[in-house]
JSON list of C-alpha atoms in Angstrom, two decimals:
[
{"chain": "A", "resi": 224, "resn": "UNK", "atom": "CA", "xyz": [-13.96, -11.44, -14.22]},
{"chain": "A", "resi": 225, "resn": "UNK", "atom": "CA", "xyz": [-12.66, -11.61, -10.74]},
{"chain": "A", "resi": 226, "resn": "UNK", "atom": "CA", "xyz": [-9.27, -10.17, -9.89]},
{"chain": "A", "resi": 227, "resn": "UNK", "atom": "CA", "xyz": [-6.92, -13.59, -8.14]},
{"chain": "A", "resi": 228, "resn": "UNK", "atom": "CA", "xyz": [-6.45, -13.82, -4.66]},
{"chain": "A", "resi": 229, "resn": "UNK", "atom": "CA", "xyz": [-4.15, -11.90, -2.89]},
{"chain": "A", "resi": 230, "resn": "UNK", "atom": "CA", "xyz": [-0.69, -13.95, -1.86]},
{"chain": "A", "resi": 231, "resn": "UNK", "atom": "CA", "xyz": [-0.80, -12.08, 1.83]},
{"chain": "A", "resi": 232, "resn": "UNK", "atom": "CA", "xyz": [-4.34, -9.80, 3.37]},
{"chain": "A", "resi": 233, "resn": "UNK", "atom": "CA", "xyz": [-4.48, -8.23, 5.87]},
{"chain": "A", "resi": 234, "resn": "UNK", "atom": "CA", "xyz": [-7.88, -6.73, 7.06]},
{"chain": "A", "resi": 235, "resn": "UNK", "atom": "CA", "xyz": [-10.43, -6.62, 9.92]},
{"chain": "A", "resi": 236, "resn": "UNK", "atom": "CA", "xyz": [-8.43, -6.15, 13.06]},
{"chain": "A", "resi": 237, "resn": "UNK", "atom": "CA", "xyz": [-8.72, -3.21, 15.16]},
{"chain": "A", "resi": 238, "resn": "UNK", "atom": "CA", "xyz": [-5.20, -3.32, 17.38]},
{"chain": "A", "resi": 239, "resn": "UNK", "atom": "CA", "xyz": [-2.80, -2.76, 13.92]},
{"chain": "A", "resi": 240, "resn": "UNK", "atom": "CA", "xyz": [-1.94, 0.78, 14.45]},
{"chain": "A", "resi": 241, "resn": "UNK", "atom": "CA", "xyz": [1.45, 0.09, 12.19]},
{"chain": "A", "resi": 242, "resn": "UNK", "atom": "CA", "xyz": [1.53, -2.59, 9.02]},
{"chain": "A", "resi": 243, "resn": "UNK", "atom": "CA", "xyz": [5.60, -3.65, 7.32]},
{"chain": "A", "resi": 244, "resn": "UNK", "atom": "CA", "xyz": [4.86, -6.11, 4.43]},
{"chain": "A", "resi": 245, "resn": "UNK", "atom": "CA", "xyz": [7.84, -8.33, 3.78]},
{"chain": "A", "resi": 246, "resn": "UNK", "atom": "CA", "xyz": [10.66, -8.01, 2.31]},
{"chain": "A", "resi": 247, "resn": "UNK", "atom": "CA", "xyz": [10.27, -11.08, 0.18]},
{"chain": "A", "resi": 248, "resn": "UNK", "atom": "CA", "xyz": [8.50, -12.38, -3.34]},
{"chain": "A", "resi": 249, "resn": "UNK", "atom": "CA", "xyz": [4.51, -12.40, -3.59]},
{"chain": "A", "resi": 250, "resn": "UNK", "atom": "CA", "xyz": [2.50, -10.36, -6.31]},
{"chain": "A", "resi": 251, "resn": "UNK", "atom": "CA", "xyz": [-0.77, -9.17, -4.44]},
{"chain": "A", "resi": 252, "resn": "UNK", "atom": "CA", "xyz": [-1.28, -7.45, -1.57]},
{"chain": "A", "resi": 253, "resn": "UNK", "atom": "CA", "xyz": [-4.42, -6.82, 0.25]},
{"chain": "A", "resi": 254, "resn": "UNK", "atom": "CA", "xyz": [-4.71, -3.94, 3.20]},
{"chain": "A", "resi": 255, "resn": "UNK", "atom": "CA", "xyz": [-8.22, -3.54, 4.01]},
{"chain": "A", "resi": 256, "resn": "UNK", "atom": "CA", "xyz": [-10.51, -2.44, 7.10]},
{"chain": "A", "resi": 257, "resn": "UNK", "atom": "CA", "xyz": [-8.05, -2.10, 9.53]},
{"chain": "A", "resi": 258, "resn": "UNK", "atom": "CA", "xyz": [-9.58, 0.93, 11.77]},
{"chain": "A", "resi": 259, "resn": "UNK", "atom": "CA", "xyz": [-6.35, 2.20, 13.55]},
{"chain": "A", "resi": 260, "resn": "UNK", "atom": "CA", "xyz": [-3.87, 1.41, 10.71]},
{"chain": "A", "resi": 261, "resn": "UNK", "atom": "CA", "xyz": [-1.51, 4.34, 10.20]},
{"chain": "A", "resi": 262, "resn": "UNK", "atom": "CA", "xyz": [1.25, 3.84, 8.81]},
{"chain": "A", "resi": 263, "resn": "UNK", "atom": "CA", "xyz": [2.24, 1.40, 6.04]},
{"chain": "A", "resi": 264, "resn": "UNK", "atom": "CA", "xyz": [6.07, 0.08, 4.94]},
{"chain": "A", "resi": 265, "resn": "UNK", "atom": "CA", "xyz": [6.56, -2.09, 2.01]},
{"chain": "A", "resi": 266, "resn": "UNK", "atom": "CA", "xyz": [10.28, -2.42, 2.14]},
{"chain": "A", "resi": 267, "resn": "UNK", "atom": "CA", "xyz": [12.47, -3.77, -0.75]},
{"chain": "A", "resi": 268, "resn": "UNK", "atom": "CA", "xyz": [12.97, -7.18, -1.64]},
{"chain": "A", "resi": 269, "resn": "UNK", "atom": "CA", "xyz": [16.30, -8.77, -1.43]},
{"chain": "A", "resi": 270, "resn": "UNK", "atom": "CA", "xyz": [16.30, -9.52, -5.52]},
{"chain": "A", "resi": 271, "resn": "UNK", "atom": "CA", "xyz": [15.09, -7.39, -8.27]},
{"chain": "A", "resi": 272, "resn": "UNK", "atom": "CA", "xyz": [11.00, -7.99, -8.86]},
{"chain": "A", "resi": 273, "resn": "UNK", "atom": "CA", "xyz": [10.53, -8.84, -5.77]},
{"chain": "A", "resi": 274, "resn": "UNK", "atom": "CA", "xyz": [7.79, -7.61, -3.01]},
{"chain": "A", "resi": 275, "resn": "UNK", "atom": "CA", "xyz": [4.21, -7.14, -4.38]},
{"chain": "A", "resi": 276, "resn": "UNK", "atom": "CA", "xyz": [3.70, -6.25, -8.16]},
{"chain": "A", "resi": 277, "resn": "UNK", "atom": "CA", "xyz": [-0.01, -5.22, -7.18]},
{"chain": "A", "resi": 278, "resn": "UNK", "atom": "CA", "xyz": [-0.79, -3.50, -3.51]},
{"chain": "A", "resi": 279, "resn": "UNK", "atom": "CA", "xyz": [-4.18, -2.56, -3.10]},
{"chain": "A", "resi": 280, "resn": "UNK", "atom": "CA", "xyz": [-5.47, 0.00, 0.50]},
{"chain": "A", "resi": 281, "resn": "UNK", "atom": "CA", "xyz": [-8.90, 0.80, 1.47]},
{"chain": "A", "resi": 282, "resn": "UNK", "atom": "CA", "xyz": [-10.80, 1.82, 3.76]},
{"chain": "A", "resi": 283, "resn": "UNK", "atom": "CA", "xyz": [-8.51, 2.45, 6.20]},
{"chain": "A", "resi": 284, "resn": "UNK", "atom": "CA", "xyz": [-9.61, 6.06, 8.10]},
{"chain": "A", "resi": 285, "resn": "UNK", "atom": "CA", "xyz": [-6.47, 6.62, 10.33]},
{"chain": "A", "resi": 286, "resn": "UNK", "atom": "CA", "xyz": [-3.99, 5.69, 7.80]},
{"chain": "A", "resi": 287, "resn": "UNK", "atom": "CA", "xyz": [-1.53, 8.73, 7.60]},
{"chain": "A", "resi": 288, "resn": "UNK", "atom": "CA", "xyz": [1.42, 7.61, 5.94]},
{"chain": "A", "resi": 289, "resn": "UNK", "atom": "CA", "xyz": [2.37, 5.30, 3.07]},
{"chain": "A", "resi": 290, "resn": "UNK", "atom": "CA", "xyz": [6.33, 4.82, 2.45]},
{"chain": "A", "resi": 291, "resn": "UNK", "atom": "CA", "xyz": [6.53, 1.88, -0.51]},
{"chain": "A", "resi": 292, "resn": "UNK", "atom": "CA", "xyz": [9.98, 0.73, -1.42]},
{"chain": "A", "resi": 293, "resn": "UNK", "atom": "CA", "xyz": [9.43, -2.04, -3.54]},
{"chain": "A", "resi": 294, "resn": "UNK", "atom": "CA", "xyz": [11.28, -2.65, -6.57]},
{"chain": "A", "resi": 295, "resn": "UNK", "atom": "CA", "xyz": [9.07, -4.60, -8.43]},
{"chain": "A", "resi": 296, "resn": "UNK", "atom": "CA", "xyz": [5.70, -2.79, -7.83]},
{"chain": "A", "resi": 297, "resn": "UNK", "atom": "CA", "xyz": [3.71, -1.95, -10.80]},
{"chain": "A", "resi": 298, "resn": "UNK", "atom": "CA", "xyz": [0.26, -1.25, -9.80]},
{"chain": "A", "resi": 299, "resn": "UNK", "atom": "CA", "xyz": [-0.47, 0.72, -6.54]},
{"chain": "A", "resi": 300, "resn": "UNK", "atom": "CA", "xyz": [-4.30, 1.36, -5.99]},
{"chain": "A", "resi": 301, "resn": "UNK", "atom": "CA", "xyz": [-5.16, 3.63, -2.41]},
{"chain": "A", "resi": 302, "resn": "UNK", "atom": "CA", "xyz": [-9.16, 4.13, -1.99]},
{"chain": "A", "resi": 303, "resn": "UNK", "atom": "CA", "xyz": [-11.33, 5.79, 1.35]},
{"chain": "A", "resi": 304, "resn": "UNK", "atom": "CA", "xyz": [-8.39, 6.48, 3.45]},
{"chain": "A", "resi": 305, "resn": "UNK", "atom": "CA", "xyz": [-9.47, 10.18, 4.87]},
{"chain": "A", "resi": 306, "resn": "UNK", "atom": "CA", "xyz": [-6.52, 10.59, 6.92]},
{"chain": "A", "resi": 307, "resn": "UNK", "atom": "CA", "xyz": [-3.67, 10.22, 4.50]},
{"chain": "A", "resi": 308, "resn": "UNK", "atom": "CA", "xyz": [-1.63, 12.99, 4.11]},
{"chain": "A", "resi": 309, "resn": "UNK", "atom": "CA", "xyz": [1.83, 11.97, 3.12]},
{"chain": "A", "resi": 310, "resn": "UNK", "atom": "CA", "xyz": [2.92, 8.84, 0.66]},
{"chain": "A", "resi": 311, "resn": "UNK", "atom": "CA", "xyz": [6.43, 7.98, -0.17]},
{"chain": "A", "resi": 312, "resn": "UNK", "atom": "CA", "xyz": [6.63, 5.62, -3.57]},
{"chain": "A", "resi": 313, "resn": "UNK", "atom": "CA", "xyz": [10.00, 7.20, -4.63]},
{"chain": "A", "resi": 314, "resn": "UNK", "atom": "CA", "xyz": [11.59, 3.29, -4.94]},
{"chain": "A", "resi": 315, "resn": "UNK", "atom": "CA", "xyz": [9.09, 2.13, -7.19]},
{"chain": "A", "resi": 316, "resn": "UNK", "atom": "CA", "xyz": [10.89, 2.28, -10.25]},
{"chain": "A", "resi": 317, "resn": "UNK", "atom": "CA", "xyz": [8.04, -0.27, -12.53]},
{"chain": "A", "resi": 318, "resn": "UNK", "atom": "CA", "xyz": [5.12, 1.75, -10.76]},
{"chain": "A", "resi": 319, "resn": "UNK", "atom": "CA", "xyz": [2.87, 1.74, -13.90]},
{"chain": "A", "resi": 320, "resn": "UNK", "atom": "CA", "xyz": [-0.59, 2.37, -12.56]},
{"chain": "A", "resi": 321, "resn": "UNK", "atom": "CA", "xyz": [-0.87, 4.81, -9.22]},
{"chain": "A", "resi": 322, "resn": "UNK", "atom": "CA", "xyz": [-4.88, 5.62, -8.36]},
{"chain": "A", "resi": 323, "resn": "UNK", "atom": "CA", "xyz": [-5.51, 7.53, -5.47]},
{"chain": "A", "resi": 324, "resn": "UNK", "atom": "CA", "xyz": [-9.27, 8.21, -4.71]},
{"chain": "A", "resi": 325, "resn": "UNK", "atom": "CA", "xyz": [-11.39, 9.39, -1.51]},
{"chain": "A", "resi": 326, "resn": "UNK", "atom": "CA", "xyz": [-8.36, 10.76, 0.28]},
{"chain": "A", "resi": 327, "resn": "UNK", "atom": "CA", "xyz": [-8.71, 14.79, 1.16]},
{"chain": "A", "resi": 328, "resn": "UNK", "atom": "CA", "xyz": [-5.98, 15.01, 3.58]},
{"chain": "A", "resi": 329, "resn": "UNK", "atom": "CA", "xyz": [-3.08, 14.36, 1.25]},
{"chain": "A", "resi": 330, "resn": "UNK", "atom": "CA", "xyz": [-0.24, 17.14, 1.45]},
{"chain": "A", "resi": 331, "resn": "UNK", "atom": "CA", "xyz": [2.76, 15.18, 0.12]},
{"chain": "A", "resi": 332, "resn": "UNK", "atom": "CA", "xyz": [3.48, 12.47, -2.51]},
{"chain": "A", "resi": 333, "resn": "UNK", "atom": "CA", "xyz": [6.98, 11.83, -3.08]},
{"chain": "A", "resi": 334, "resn": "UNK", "atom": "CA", "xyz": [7.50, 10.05, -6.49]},
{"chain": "A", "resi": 335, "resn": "UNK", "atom": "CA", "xyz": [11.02, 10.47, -7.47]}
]
């Protein structure tokens, strides 16, 4: 089957150089083709569960950094990013699924 459509995407423009996702409750996230994207903030919702429970990234070749503090994240999925080097999912205390693929530069994950 087909996976539901993202509450909030974000793809296909060229001038995002830095991305925060809200603060607020949605369950899918979306961060696609964005060619100058590089660095990513999911900060932590204001109530427990909150912010996405799925976040999906790829193909994004300048991201470098990925800091994800949100509570209620479960699945994390980060695909074709060649520049990534550092990721910061340390307040993702549900994370049950983390995938990352197609990303040679990474140096640090911080998963506390």
């Amino acid at each position: 089957g087909r996976p539901p459509q993202p509450n909030i995407s974000v793809s296909g423009s060229s001038s995002v150089e830095v991305l925060h996702l809200p603060d607020d409750s949605y369950d899918y996230a979306v961060v696609q083709n964005l060619p100058n994207l590089k660095s990513l903030y999911v900060h932590r919702g204001p109530c427990a569960g909150a912010n996405p429970i799925w976040l999906i990234c790829k193909d994004l070749p300048r991201l470098e950094r990925v800091v994800a503090k949100g509570a209620g994240m479960r699945w994390l999925g980060l695909e074709n990013l060649p520049g990534l080097n550092s990721i910061d999912v340390s307040g993702c205390d549900k994370l049950d699924y983390f995938s990352i693929t197609k990303a040679p530069k990474i140096e640090v994950i911080k998963l506390d």
